[in-house]
């Protein structure tokens, strides 16, 4: 199949490195003489025809920019058969030979629906949550983790000065990958993630006690948003041991900022591979990483995979927190 014209979009939550990926898709396409069009505001843009032509100038100096120059949005209309048919009509009207969609699970389910209508799609994982089951790495995770680590390091300075307990909530939806990684990096007293059963006395209170017995007078508790609210955890701590923790919810600050070198390079490789897959006639795939290698998997297969916190991370955390 000869590929002459493709579209690229970003959907769902934005992630640092998305612009680097869009840039890579555009430059790779142009390198092979393929026209590239940016679909703005995710799947909704494909329904409404919110599309612009992309060239070297459009994506110049975007590799270092956070957010997404194509904007992003969630589309309830695209979840309906009627909305999908409108999107298919746009693809056919514009003569798009394929769509490259950058985002998370929701984005891939949209791509899966579009593929069932005969449209060639390639998905690229872009989410700070790192919760795409078919890949070890998602664009944006590294930058978000570094942002959270920097914030918590600064927070620790004041917590130590005042001999306080701090409860920090990090993003991740229903996944604890970001919280676990950040908790290990900052040397947290305790880390709570939704994948691991929580015994509050053992996993929080006793760890605070042990830290105090070891001479520490400040404590850092990292909580994944899917494991409970920081305010709720702080209230439980106060009730249990009459300690008055300070609560910090990092929130959407983790989504922003200049993408790290790792996110820029991996996003560039993934964008390149997505175009090469379309050129090779491999459609309806998700670009992913496995054991350090960049590869791809069928969308249907990828969405049916499962993923969990690495047992080594759980074991290391137990050793580092002394329980």
XYZ file of C-alpha atoms in Angstrom:
323
model
C 0.000 0.000 0.000
C 1.364 3.417 -0.959
C 1.085 5.995 1.839
C 0.639 9.525 0.524
C -1.136 11.431 3.293
C -1.446 10.829 7.057
C -2.905 12.565 10.085
C -1.524 12.854 13.621
C -3.356 13.751 16.826
C -2.895 13.909 20.592
C -5.731 12.851 22.859
C -6.528 12.433 26.538
C -4.253 13.980 29.165
C -1.279 15.907 27.824
C 2.210 14.620 28.557
C 5.664 16.231 28.170
C 7.232 14.869 24.993
C 4.065 14.823 22.899
C 5.373 17.718 20.820
C 8.641 15.889 20.241
C 6.620 12.917 19.004
C 4.463 15.036 16.673
C 7.640 16.639 15.340
C 9.139 13.219 14.670
C 6.021 11.998 12.853
C 5.987 15.099 10.647
C 9.690 15.067 9.827
C 9.741 11.318 9.137
C 6.684 11.601 6.895
C 8.149 14.513 4.940
C 11.463 12.670 4.619
C 9.578 9.950 2.737
C 7.512 12.377 0.668
C 4.322 11.842 2.683
C 1.986 14.753 3.440
C 1.196 15.170 7.143
C -1.815 16.851 8.717
C -2.339 17.764 12.340
C -5.742 16.927 13.796
C -6.419 19.407 16.581
C -8.281 18.646 19.810
C -8.056 14.883 19.575
C -10.759 12.673 18.122
C -13.189 15.588 18.226
C -11.049 17.358 15.641
C -11.456 14.398 13.310
C -15.239 14.717 13.645
C -15.321 18.475 13.057
C -12.528 18.655 10.488
C -10.268 20.789 12.721
C -7.177 19.967 10.679
C -4.047 21.868 9.616
C -1.225 20.976 7.277
C 2.068 20.421 9.061
C 5.552 21.056 7.696
C 9.073 21.645 8.998
C 8.197 25.193 10.035
C 5.138 24.150 12.067
C 7.157 21.781 14.214
C 10.383 23.794 14.375
C 11.610 24.412 17.958
C 8.851 22.262 19.472
C 11.005 19.371 20.695
C 11.652 21.237 23.956
C 8.074 22.398 24.564
C 5.701 20.799 27.053
C 1.995 20.319 26.415
C 0.818 19.696 22.857
C 0.712 22.138 19.951
C -2.221 20.147 18.548
C -4.233 20.625 21.761
C -6.103 17.754 23.345
C -9.655 17.000 24.396
C -11.942 14.149 25.296
C -14.833 13.533 22.906
C -18.083 11.946 24.095
C -19.417 12.136 20.537
C -16.575 9.941 19.274
C -17.705 7.222 21.683
C -20.872 6.839 19.617
C -21.195 4.993 16.314
C -22.489 8.194 14.712
C -19.434 10.142 15.868
C -17.088 7.461 14.600
C -18.804 7.447 11.228
C -18.310 11.233 10.996
C -14.602 10.723 11.727
C -14.394 8.022 9.059
C -16.058 10.372 6.574
C -13.461 13.060 7.350
C -10.637 10.567 6.733
C -12.119 9.516 3.407
C -12.917 13.077 2.314
C -9.351 14.235 3.012
C -7.782 11.073 1.620
C -5.929 10.182 4.805
C -4.160 6.838 4.416
C -3.556 6.479 8.140
C -3.911 8.109 11.551
C -1.209 8.232 14.226
C -2.778 8.762 17.669
C -0.665 9.743 20.681
C -2.218 9.183 24.105
C -3.341 6.597 26.640
C -5.820 3.742 26.894
C -8.793 5.920 25.960
C -6.978 7.148 22.873
C -6.175 3.582 21.835
C -9.765 2.463 22.302
C -10.745 5.283 19.966
C -8.127 4.102 17.477
C -9.402 0.551 17.865
C -12.951 1.702 17.044
C -11.719 3.619 14.008
C -9.753 0.602 12.767
C -12.938 -1.464 12.813
C -14.355 1.006 10.304
C -11.460 0.296 7.958
C -9.142 3.192 8.881
C -5.447 2.393 9.345
C -4.225 3.534 12.760
C -1.040 3.467 14.807
C -1.075 4.275 18.529
C 1.812 5.801 20.477
C 1.719 5.658 24.317
C 1.807 9.134 25.815
C 0.759 9.409 29.463
C 2.517 10.425 32.661
C 0.745 7.556 34.444
C 2.854 4.936 32.578
C -0.160 2.627 32.808
C -0.297 1.292 29.235
C -0.046 -2.462 29.750
C 1.690 -3.378 26.481
C 4.684 -1.086 26.976
C 7.353 -0.599 29.623
C 7.617 3.104 28.862
C 5.180 5.905 28.068
C 6.044 9.385 26.801
C 5.867 11.918 29.639
C 6.516 9.592 32.570
C 10.160 10.532 33.016
C 9.493 14.277 33.017
C 6.525 13.961 35.389
C 8.592 11.849 37.776
C 11.453 14.352 37.735
C 9.014 17.205 38.373
C 7.499 15.410 41.363
C 10.939 14.518 42.723
C 12.108 18.125 42.484
C 8.992 19.383 44.266
C 9.269 16.813 47.055
C 12.983 17.508 47.542
C 12.126 21.180 48.114
C 9.249 20.260 50.382
C 11.526 18.039 52.455
C 13.760 21.031 53.257
C 10.975 22.838 55.072
C 9.554 19.651 56.610
C 12.967 18.871 58.097
C 13.380 22.405 59.417
C 10.059 22.213 61.290
C 10.263 18.504 62.188
C 6.998 17.729 60.431
C 5.252 14.922 58.627
C 4.302 15.554 55.018
C 1.740 13.633 52.959
C 2.202 14.176 49.212
C -0.309 13.046 46.617
C 0.975 12.359 43.121
C -1.000 11.672 39.953
C -1.481 8.346 38.217
C -5.246 7.764 38.092
C -5.735 4.157 39.219
C -2.074 3.217 38.788
C 0.812 3.536 41.227
C 3.811 3.472 38.863
C 4.545 7.182 39.242
C 4.120 7.147 43.026
C 6.330 4.095 43.475
C 9.100 5.486 41.286
C 8.973 8.898 42.968
C 8.760 7.397 46.457
C 11.892 5.326 45.870
C 13.707 8.343 44.402
C 12.991 10.685 47.333
C 13.541 8.124 50.086
C 9.966 8.285 51.346
C 9.034 6.947 54.769
C 6.081 5.154 53.166
C 4.534 4.806 49.698
C 0.890 3.874 49.117
C -0.186 2.540 45.720
C -3.488 0.977 44.596
C -1.826 -2.214 43.324
C -0.703 -3.247 46.818
C -3.106 -3.981 49.706
C -2.766 -1.366 52.433
C -2.557 -2.189 56.131
C -2.542 1.339 57.547
C -1.029 0.411 60.902
C 1.773 -1.599 59.286
C 2.390 0.436 56.130
C 2.173 3.941 57.565
C 1.966 4.240 61.346
C 4.570 1.628 62.214
C 6.966 3.022 59.605
C 6.651 6.479 61.126
C 7.302 4.978 64.568
C 10.359 3.084 63.333
C 11.707 6.249 61.710
C 11.288 8.071 65.029
C 13.054 5.262 66.922
C 15.923 5.646 64.425
C 16.283 9.318 65.291
C 14.262 10.968 62.504
C 11.870 13.787 63.318
C 10.419 14.379 59.839
C 8.506 11.910 57.694
C 7.538 11.810 54.020
C 4.486 9.810 52.935
C 3.878 9.516 49.169
C 0.365 8.576 48.064
C -0.837 7.641 44.575
C -4.155 9.355 43.881
C -5.695 5.954 43.173
C -4.758 4.725 46.677
C -6.591 7.481 48.534
C -6.495 11.223 49.085
C -3.587 12.869 50.856
C -6.045 14.697 53.107
C -7.691 11.435 54.099
C -4.354 9.759 54.841
C -3.240 12.782 56.888
C -6.441 12.656 58.936
C -5.885 8.967 59.683
C -2.329 9.680 60.823
C -3.528 12.437 63.150
C -6.191 10.199 64.655
C -3.754 7.311 65.163
C -0.715 9.033 66.683
C -1.736 12.664 67.212
C 0.720 13.870 64.584
C -0.459 16.817 62.481
C 0.795 16.214 58.911
C 0.979 18.851 56.185
C -0.794 17.919 52.947
C 0.506 18.670 49.443
C -1.332 17.687 46.267
C 1.071 18.155 43.355
C -1.742 17.936 40.805
C -1.384 19.109 37.234
C 2.016 20.695 37.781
C 3.295 17.189 37.024
C 1.931 17.392 33.475
C 3.774 20.557 32.521
C 7.324 21.664 31.970
C 10.161 21.087 29.543
C 10.372 17.395 28.591
C 13.417 15.507 29.798
C 16.059 14.238 27.415
C 14.745 10.700 27.815
C 11.212 11.743 26.908
C 12.426 13.719 23.894
C 14.538 10.887 22.512
C 12.007 8.115 23.142
C 9.180 10.233 21.716
C 11.278 10.857 18.616
C 11.994 7.146 18.171
C 8.337 6.235 18.661
C 7.131 8.831 16.162
C 9.640 7.586 13.614
C 8.619 3.953 14.119
C 4.907 4.807 13.772
C 5.440 6.256 10.294
C 7.681 3.353 9.294
C 4.982 0.888 10.357
C 2.422 2.589 8.102
C 4.913 2.578 5.231
C 5.494 -1.142 5.764
C 1.769 -1.846 5.615
C 1.560 -2.740 9.325
C -1.627 -1.119 10.563
C -3.712 -1.092 13.718
C -0.653 -1.369 15.955
C 0.616 0.224 19.162
C 4.258 1.315 19.294
C 5.815 0.062 22.528
C 9.028 -0.756 24.343
C 9.936 -4.180 25.661
C 13.199 -5.047 27.400
C 14.696 -1.805 26.118
C 13.734 -2.439 22.491
C 11.237 -0.460 20.426
C 8.624 -2.712 18.853
C 4.894 -2.903 18.164
C 1.839 -4.943 19.085
C -1.655 -5.387 17.644
C -4.135 -2.917 19.181
C -6.590 -5.649 20.174
C -3.826 -7.657 21.834
C -2.279 -4.610 23.499
C -5.531 -3.449 25.070
C -6.140 -6.918 26.515
C -2.767 -7.057 28.272
C -2.310 -6.427 31.989
C 0.486 -4.749 33.909
C 1.449 -4.507 37.572
C 4.022 -2.934 39.847
C 7.357 -4.755 39.584
C 7.890 -7.025 42.558
C 11.489 -5.824 42.792
C 10.257 -2.272 43.429
C 8.013 -3.552 46.237
C 10.913 -5.508 47.744
C 13.335 -2.591 47.456
C 10.830 -0.242 49.069
C 10.398 -2.654 51.984
C 14.157 -2.799 52.508
C 14.614 0.970 52.210
C 11.857 1.781 54.704
C 13.149 -0.771 57.198
C 9.989 -2.827 57.664
